[in-house]
CSV table of C-alpha atoms in Angstrom, one decimal:
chain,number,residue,atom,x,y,z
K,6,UNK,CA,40.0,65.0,90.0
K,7,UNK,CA,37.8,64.2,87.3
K,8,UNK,CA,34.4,62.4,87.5
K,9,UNK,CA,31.9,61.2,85.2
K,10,UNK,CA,28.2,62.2,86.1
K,11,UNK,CA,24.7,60.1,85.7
K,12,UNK,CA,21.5,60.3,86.7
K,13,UNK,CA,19.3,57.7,88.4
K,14,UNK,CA,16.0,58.3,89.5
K,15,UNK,CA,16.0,61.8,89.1
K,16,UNK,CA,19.1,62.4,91.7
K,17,UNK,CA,22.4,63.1,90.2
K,18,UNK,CA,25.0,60.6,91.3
K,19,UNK,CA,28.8,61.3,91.0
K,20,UNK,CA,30.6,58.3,89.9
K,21,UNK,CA,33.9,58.5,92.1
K,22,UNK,CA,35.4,55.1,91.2
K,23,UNK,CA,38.6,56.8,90.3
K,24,UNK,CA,40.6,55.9,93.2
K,25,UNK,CA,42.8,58.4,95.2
K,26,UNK,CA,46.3,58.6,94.3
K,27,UNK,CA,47.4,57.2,98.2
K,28,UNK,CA,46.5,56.3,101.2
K,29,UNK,CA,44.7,58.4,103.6
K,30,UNK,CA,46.1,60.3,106.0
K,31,UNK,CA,48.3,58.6,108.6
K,32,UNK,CA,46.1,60.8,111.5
K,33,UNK,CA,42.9,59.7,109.8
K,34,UNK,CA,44.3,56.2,109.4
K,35,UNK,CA,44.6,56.4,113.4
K,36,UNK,CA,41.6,57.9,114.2
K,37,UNK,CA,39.9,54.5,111.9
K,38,UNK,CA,41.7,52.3,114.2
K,39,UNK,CA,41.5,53.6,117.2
K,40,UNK,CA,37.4,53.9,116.2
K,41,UNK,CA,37.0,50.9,115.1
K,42,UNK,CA,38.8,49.0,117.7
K,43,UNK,CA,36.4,50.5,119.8
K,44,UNK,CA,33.4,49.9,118.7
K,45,UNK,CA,34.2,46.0,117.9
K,46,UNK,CA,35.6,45.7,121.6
K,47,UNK,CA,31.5,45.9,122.8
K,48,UNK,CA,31.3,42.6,121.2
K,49,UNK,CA,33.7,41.0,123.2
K,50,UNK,CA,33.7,42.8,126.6
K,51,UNK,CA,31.1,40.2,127.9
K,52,UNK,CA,33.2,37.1,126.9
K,53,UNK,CA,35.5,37.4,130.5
K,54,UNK,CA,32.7,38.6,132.7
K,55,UNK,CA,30.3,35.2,131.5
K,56,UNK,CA,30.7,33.4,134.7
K,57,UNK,CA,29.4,36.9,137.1
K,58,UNK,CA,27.0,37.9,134.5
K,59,UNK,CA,25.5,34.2,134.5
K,60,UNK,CA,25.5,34.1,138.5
K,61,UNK,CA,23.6,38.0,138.1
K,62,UNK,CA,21.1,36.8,136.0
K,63,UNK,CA,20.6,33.3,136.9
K,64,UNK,CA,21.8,31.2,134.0
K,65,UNK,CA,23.5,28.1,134.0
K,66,UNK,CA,27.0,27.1,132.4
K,67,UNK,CA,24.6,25.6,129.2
K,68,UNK,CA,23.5,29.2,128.5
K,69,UNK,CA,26.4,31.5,128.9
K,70,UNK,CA,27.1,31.2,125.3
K,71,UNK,CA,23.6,32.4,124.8
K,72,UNK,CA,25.1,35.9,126.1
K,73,UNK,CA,27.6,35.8,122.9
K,74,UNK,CA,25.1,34.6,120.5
K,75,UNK,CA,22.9,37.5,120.9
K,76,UNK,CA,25.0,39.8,120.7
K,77,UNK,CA,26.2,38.0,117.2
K,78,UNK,CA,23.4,37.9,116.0
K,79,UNK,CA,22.7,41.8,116.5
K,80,UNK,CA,25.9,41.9,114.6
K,81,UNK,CA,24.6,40.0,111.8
K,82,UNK,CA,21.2,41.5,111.3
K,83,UNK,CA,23.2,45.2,111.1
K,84,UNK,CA,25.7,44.0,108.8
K,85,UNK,CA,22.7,43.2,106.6
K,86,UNK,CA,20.7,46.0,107.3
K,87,UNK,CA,23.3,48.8,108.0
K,88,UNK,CA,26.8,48.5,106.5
K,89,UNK,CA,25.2,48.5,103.1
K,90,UNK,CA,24.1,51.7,103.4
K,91,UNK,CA,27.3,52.6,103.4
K,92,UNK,CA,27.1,52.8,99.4
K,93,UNK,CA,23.9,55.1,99.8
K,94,UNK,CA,24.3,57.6,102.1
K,95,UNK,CA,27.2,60.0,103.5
K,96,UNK,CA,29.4,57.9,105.2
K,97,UNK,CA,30.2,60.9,107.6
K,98,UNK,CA,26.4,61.3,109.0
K,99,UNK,CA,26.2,57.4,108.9
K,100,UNK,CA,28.9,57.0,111.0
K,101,UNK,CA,28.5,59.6,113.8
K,102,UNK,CA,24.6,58.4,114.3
K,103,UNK,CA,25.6,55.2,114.5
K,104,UNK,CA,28.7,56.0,117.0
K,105,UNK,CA,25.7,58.1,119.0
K,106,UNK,CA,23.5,55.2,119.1
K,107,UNK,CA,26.1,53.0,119.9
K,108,UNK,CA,26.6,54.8,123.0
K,109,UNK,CA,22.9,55.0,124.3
K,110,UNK,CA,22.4,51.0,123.6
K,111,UNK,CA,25.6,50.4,126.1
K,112,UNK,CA,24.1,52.7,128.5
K,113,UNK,CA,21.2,50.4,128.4
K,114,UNK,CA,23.3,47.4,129.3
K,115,UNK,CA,24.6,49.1,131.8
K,116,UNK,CA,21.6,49.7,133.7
K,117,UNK,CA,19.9,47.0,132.5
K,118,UNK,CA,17.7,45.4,135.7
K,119,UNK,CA,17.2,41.8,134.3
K,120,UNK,CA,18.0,39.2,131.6
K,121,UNK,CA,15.2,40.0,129.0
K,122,UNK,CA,16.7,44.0,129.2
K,123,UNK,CA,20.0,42.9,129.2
K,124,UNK,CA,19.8,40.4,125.7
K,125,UNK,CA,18.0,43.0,124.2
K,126,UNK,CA,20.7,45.5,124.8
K,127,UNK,CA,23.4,43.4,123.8
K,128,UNK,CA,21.9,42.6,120.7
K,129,UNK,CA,21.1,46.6,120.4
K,130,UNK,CA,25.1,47.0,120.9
K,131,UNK,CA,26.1,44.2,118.7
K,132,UNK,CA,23.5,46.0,115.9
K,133,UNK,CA,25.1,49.4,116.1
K,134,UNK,CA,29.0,47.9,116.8
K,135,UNK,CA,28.8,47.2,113.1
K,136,UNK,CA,29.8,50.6,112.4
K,137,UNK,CA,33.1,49.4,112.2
K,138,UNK,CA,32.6,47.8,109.2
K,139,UNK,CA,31.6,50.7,107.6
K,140,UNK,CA,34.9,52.8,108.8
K,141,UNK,CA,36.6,49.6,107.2
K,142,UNK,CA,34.8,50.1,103.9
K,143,UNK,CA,35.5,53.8,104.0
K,144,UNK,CA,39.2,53.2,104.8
K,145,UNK,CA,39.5,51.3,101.9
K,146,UNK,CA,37.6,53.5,99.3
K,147,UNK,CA,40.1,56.5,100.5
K,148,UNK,CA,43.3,54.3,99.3
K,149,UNK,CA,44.1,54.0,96.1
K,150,UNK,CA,44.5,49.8,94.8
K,151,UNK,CA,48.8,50.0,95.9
K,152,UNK,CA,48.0,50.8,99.0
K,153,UNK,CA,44.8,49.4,99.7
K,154,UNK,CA,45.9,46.1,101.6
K,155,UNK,CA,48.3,48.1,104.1
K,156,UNK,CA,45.7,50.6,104.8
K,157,UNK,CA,43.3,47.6,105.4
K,158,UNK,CA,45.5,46.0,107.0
K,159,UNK,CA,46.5,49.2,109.4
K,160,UNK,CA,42.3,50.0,110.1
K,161,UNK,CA,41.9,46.3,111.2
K,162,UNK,CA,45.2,46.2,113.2
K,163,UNK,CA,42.8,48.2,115.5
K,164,UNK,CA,40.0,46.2,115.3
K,165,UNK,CA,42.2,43.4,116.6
K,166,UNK,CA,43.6,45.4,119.1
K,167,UNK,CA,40.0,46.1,120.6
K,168,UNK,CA,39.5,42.8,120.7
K,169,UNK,CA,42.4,42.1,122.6
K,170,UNK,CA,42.1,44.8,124.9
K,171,UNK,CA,38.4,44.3,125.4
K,172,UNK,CA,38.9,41.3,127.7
K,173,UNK,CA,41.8,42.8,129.6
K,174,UNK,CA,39.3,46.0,130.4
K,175,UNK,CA,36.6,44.1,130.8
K,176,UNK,CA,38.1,42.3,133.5
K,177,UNK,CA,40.2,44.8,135.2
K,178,UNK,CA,37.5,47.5,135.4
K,179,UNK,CA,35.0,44.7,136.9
K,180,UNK,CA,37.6,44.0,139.4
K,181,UNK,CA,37.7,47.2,140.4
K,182,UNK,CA,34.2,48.8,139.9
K,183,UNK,CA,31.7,46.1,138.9
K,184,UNK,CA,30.5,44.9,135.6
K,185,UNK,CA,28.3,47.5,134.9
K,186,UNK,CA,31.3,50.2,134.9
K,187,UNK,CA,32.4,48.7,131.8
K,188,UNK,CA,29.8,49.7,129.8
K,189,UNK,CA,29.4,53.0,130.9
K,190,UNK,CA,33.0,53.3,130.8
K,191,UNK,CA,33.0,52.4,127.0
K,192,UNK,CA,29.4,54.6,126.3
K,193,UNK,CA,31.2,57.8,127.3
K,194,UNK,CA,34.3,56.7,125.1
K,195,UNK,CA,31.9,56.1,121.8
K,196,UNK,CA,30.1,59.1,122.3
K,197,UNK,CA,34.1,60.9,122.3
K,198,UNK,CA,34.7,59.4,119.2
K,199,UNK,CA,31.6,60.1,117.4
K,200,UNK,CA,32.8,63.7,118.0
K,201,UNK,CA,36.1,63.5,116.8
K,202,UNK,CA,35.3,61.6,113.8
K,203,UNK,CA,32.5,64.0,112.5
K,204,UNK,CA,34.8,66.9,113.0
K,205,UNK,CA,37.8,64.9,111.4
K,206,UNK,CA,35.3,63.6,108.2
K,207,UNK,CA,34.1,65.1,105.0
K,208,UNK,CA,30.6,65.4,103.9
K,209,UNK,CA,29.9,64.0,100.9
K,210,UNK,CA,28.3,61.4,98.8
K,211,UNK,CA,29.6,57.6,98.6
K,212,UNK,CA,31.2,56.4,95.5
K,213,UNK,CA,28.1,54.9,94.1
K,214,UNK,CA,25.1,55.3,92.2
K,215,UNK,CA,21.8,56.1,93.6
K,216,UNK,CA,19.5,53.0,94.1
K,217,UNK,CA,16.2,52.1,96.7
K,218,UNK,CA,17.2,50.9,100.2
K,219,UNK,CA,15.3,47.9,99.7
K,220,UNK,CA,17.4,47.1,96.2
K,221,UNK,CA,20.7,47.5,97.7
K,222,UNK,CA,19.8,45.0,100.6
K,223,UNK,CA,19.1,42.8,97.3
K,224,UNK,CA,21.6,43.9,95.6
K,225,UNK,CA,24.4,42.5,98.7
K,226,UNK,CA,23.2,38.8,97.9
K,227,UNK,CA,23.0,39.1,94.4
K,228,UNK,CA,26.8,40.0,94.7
K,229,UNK,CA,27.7,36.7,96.8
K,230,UNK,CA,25.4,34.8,94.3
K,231,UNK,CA,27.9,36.3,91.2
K,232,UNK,CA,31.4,35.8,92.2
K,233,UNK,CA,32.3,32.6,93.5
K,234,UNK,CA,35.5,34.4,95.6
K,235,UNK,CA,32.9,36.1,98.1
K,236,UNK,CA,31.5,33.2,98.7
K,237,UNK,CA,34.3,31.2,99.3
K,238,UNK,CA,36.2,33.8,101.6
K,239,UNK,CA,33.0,33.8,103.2
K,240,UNK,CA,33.2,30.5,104.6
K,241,UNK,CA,36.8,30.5,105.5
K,242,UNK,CA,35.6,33.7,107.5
K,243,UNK,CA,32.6,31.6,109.0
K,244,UNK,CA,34.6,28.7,109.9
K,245,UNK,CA,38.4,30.4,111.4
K,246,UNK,CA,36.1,32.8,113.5
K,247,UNK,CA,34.0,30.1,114.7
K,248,UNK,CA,37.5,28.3,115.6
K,249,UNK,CA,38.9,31.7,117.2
K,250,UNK,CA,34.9,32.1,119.2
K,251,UNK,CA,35.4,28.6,120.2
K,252,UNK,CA,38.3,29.0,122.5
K,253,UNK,CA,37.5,33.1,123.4
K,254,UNK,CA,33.9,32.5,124.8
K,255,UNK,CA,35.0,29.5,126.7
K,256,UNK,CA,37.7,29.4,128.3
K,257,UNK,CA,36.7,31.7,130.6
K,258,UNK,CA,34.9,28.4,132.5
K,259,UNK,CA,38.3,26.7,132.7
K,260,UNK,CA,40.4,29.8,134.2
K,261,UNK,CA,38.3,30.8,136.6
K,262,UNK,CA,37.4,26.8,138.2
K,263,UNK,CA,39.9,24.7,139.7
K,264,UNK,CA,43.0,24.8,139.8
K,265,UNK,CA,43.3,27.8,138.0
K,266,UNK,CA,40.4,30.1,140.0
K,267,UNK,CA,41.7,33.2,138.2
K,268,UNK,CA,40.1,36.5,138.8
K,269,UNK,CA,38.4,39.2,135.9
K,270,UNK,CA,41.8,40.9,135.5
K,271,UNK,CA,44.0,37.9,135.2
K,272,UNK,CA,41.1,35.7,132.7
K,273,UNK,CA,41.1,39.3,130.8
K,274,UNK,CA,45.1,39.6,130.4
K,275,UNK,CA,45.4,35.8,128.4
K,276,UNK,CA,43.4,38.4,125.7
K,277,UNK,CA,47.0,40.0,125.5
K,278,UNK,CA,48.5,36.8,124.5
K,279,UNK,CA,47.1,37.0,121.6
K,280,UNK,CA,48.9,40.7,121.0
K,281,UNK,CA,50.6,39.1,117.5
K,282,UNK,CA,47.2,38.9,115.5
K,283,UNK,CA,47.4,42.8,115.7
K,284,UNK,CA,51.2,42.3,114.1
K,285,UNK,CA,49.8,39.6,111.8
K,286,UNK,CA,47.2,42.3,110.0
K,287,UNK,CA,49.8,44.6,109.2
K,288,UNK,CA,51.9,42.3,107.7
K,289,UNK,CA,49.3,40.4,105.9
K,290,UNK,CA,47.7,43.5,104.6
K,291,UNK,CA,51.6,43.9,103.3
K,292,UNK,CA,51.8,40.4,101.7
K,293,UNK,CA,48.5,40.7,99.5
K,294,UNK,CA,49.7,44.1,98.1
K,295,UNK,CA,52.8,42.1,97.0
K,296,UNK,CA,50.4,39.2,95.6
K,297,UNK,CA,50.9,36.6,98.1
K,298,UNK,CA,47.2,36.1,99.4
K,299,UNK,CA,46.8,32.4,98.5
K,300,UNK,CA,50.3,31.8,100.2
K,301,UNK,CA,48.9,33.6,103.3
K,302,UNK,CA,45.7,32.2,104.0
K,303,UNK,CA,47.5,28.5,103.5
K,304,UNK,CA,49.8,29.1,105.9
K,305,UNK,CA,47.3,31.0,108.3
K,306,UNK,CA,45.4,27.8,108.5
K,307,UNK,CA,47.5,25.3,109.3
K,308,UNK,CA,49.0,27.7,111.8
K,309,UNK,CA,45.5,28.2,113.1
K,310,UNK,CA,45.0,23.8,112.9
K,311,UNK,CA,48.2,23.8,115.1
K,312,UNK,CA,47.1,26.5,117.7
K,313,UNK,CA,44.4,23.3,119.2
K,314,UNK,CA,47.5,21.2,120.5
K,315,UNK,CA,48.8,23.6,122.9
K,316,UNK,CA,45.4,24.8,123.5
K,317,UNK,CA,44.2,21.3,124.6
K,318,UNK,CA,46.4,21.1,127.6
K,319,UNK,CA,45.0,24.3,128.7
K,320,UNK,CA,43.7,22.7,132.5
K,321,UNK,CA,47.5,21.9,132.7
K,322,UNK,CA,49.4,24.5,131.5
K,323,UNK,CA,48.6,28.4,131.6
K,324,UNK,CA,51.9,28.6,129.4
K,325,UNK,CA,49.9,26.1,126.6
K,326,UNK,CA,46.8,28.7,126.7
K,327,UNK,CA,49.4,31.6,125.8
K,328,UNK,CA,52.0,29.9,122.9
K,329,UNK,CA,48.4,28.3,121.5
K,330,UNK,CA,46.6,31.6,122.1
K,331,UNK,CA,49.1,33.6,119.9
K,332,UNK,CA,49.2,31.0,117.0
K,333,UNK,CA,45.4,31.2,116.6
K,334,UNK,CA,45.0,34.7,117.1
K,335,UNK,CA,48.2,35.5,114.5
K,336,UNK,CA,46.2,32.9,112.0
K,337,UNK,CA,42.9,34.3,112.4
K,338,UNK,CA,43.3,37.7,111.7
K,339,UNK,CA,45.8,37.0,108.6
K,340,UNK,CA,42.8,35.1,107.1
K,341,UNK,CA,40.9,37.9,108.0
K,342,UNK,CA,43.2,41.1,106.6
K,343,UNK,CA,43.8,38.9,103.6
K,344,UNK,CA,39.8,38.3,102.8
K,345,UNK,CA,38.9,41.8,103.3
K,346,UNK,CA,41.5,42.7,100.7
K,347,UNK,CA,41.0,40.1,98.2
K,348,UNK,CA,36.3,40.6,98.1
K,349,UNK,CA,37.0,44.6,98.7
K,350,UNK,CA,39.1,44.2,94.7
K,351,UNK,CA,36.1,42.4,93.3
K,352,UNK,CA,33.8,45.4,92.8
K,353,UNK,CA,35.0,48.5,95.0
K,354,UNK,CA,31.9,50.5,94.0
K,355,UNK,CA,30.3,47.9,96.2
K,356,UNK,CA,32.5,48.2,99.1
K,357,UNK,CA,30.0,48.4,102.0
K,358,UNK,CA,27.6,45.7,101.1
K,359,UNK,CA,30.6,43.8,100.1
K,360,UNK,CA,32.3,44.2,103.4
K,361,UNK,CA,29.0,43.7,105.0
K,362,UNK,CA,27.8,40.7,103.6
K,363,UNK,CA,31.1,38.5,103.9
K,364,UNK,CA,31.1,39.9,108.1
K,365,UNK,CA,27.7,37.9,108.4
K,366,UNK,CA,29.6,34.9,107.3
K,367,UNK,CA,32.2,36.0,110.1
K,368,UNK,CA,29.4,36.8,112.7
K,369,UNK,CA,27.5,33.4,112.3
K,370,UNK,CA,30.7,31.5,112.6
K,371,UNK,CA,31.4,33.9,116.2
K,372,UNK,CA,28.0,32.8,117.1
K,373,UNK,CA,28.4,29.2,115.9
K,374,UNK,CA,32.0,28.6,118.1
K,375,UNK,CA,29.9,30.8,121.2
K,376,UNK,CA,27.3,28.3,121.6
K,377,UNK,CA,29.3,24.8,120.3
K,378,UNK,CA,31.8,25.5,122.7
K,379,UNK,CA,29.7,26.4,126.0
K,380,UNK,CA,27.2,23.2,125.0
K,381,UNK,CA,30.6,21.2,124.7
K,382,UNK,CA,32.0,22.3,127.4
K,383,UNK,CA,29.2,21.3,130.0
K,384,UNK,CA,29.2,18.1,128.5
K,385,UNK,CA,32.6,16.9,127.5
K,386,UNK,CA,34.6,19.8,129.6
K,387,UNK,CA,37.4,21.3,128.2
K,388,UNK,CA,38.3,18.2,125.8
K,389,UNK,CA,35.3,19.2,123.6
K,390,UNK,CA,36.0,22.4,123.2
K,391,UNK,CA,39.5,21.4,121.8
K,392,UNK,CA,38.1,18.9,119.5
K,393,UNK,CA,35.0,21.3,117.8
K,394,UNK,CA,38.1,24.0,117.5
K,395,UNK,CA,40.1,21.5,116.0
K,396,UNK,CA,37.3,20.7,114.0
K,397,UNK,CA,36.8,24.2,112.5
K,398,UNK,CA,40.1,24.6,111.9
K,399,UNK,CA,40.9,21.3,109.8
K,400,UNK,CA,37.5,21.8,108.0
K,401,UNK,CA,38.7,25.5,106.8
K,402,UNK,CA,42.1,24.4,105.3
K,403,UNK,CA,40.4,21.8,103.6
K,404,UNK,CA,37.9,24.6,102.3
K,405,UNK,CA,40.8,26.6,101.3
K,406,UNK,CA,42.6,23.6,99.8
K,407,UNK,CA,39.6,22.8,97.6
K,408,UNK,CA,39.0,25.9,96.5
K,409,UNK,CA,42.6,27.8,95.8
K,410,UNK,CA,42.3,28.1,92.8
K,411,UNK,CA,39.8,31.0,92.6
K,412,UNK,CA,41.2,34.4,92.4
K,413,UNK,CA,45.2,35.1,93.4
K,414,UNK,CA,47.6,32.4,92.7
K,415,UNK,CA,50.7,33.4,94.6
């Protein structure tokens, strides 16, 4: 394939731009998902063990969501720090250290003997779980622009999947072994994968010029501050996942009170519910490659604005919790496919510190829904946290509506 070559700094730099001429390898595609799902299921695996982890370490209902928030806001400080690299190093080293480190920090929760150890881990995991992003970003840069939304859209059919399944394993491994197995259970996993992937990964340089660590860290904001479509997809990302947080770091207080009193594995299944997000990334990953991302989002959202009237009767009806379950989860991760599609087209040199910048605006809204909804909750109970997910919801199909106009019409 031809290449044009530069030099910056003294280092010769291989300008790759050209894009592949298709999608990378189905077994390769897999082994993204499967990886990525994965790593992104750490995030989540505390979300149905809040109530036994808070009666371990002592904290009230006020300050379960403090669990979450740490571990977001690890997430956002390596998505800042980390993804971008991305761009600047080889992707195959990056992503096999980080899978390595990944796997020690969750071996520290594991055995972690109070609550100062165990925040500090979690945010350690939530840090390193951001090598996700980067398999994203690599996913993408390995698909030529035809086939970039499906492959997208196939790569973060396993992130959602790992984020479905991480409450189900969460709570059926606690059931049966104690909290604590499942992080050692996932630690031995990671460290599986960051074997596999080195040995299934070429070495080589990313697709970008050569620039100073501290310049590309710059260089991320300077992007958001340019093009007014990263910002904007940005929010929406900020707002749906603090709707989709809202409801995902809560109701575990709900299911396992009266009358429900549900145990790990049963709290951990209503994850499942929300099986058609996974289904919903594939097909919207489809649906921007045909040009139809505006039409998407707008009908994500006010699926996603819907999702809060079944949800509200959620202390009455388990069968509410699943029909409004799958209509948020479906809506979220449309957005979501379709964002990552749409920012990705705007400089693709730029991938990584693309990709990383606009999951900050994700992580703060996971953060934001984790703490509204637990400070809701132990005031207002389960009415609350339906009205601040309402809330979200409503105030990012207004965002949308406002804004439509920027970038893809259809």
């Amino acid at each position: 394939m031809p290449s044009d070559c530069s030099t910056a700094g003294g280092r010769t730099a291989v300008n790759t731009a050209l894009a592949p001429p298709g999608p990378p390898t189905a077994r390769l595609t897999l082994l993204f998902a499967v990886a990525c799902g994965s790593a992104v299921a750490n995030v989540y695996f505390a979300q149905p063990l809040l109530v036994t982890l808070g009666e371990q370490f002592s904290l009230g209902s006020g300050l379960l969501g403090a669990i979450v928030t740490v571990t977001q806001l690890g997430y956002a400080a390596g998505l800042l720090l980390l993804v971008p690299l991305g761009d600047l190093v080889d992707r195959r080293k990056l992503i096999t250290l980080q899978l390595g480190l990944l796997a020690a920090a969750l071996l520290a929760v594991a055995l972690a003997p109070g609550t100062t150890a165990l925040l500090a881990a979690l945010a350690a995991v939530g840090a390193l779980a951001v090598v996700a992003q980067t398999m994203v970003a690599a996913a993408a840069h390995l698909a030529a622009p035809a086939f970039r939304g499906r492959v997208v859209g196939a790569v973060t059919s396993g992130v959602i999947t790992g984020i479905l399944l991480a409450r189900t394993v969460a709570g059926t491994v606690a059931d049966l072994a104690g909290w604590r197995a499942v992080y050692l259970l996932s630690a031995a996993m990671t460290a599986t994968l960051a074997v596999l992937l080195r040995r299934a990964l070429r070495a080589g340089r990313p697709p970008t010029v050569a620039m100073p660590y501290r310049r590309l860290l710059v260089s991320t904001v300077v992007l958001f501050a340019r093009h007014p479509l990263l910002r904007v997809r940005g929010g929406l990302a900020l707002l749906v996942f603090a709707a989709f947080s809202t409801l995902w770091s809560s109701v575990v207080q709900p299911l396992s009170s009266p009358p429900w009193s549900l145990p790990h594995t049963a709290i951990g299944a209503f994850g499942l519910a929300g099986a058609a997000g996974a289904a919903a990334a594939g097909a919207a990953g489809r649906w921007n490659d045909r040009g139809l991302a505006q039409r998407t989002t707008g009908t994500a959202l006010v699926l996603l604005a819907v999702s809060w009237l079944p949800l509200a009767f959620t202390r009455h009806s388990l069968w509410a919790l699943a029909v409004g379950a799958v209509l948020l989860d479906f809506a979220v991760q449309a957005v979501h496919v379709t964002n990552q599609s749409l920012i990705y087209a705007v400089h693709p040199d730029a991938g990584s510190r693309i990709i990383g910048g606009y999951m900050v605006f994700y992580s703060a809204g996971s953060g934001l829904g984790a703490l509204g909804s637990s400070l809701a909750y132990a005031t207002t109970g389960w009415t609350g946290v339906s009205a601040l997910g309402t809330a979200f919801s409503c105030a990012a199909l207004l965002l949308w509506a406002t804004t439509r106009r920027l970038g893809p019409t259809a």
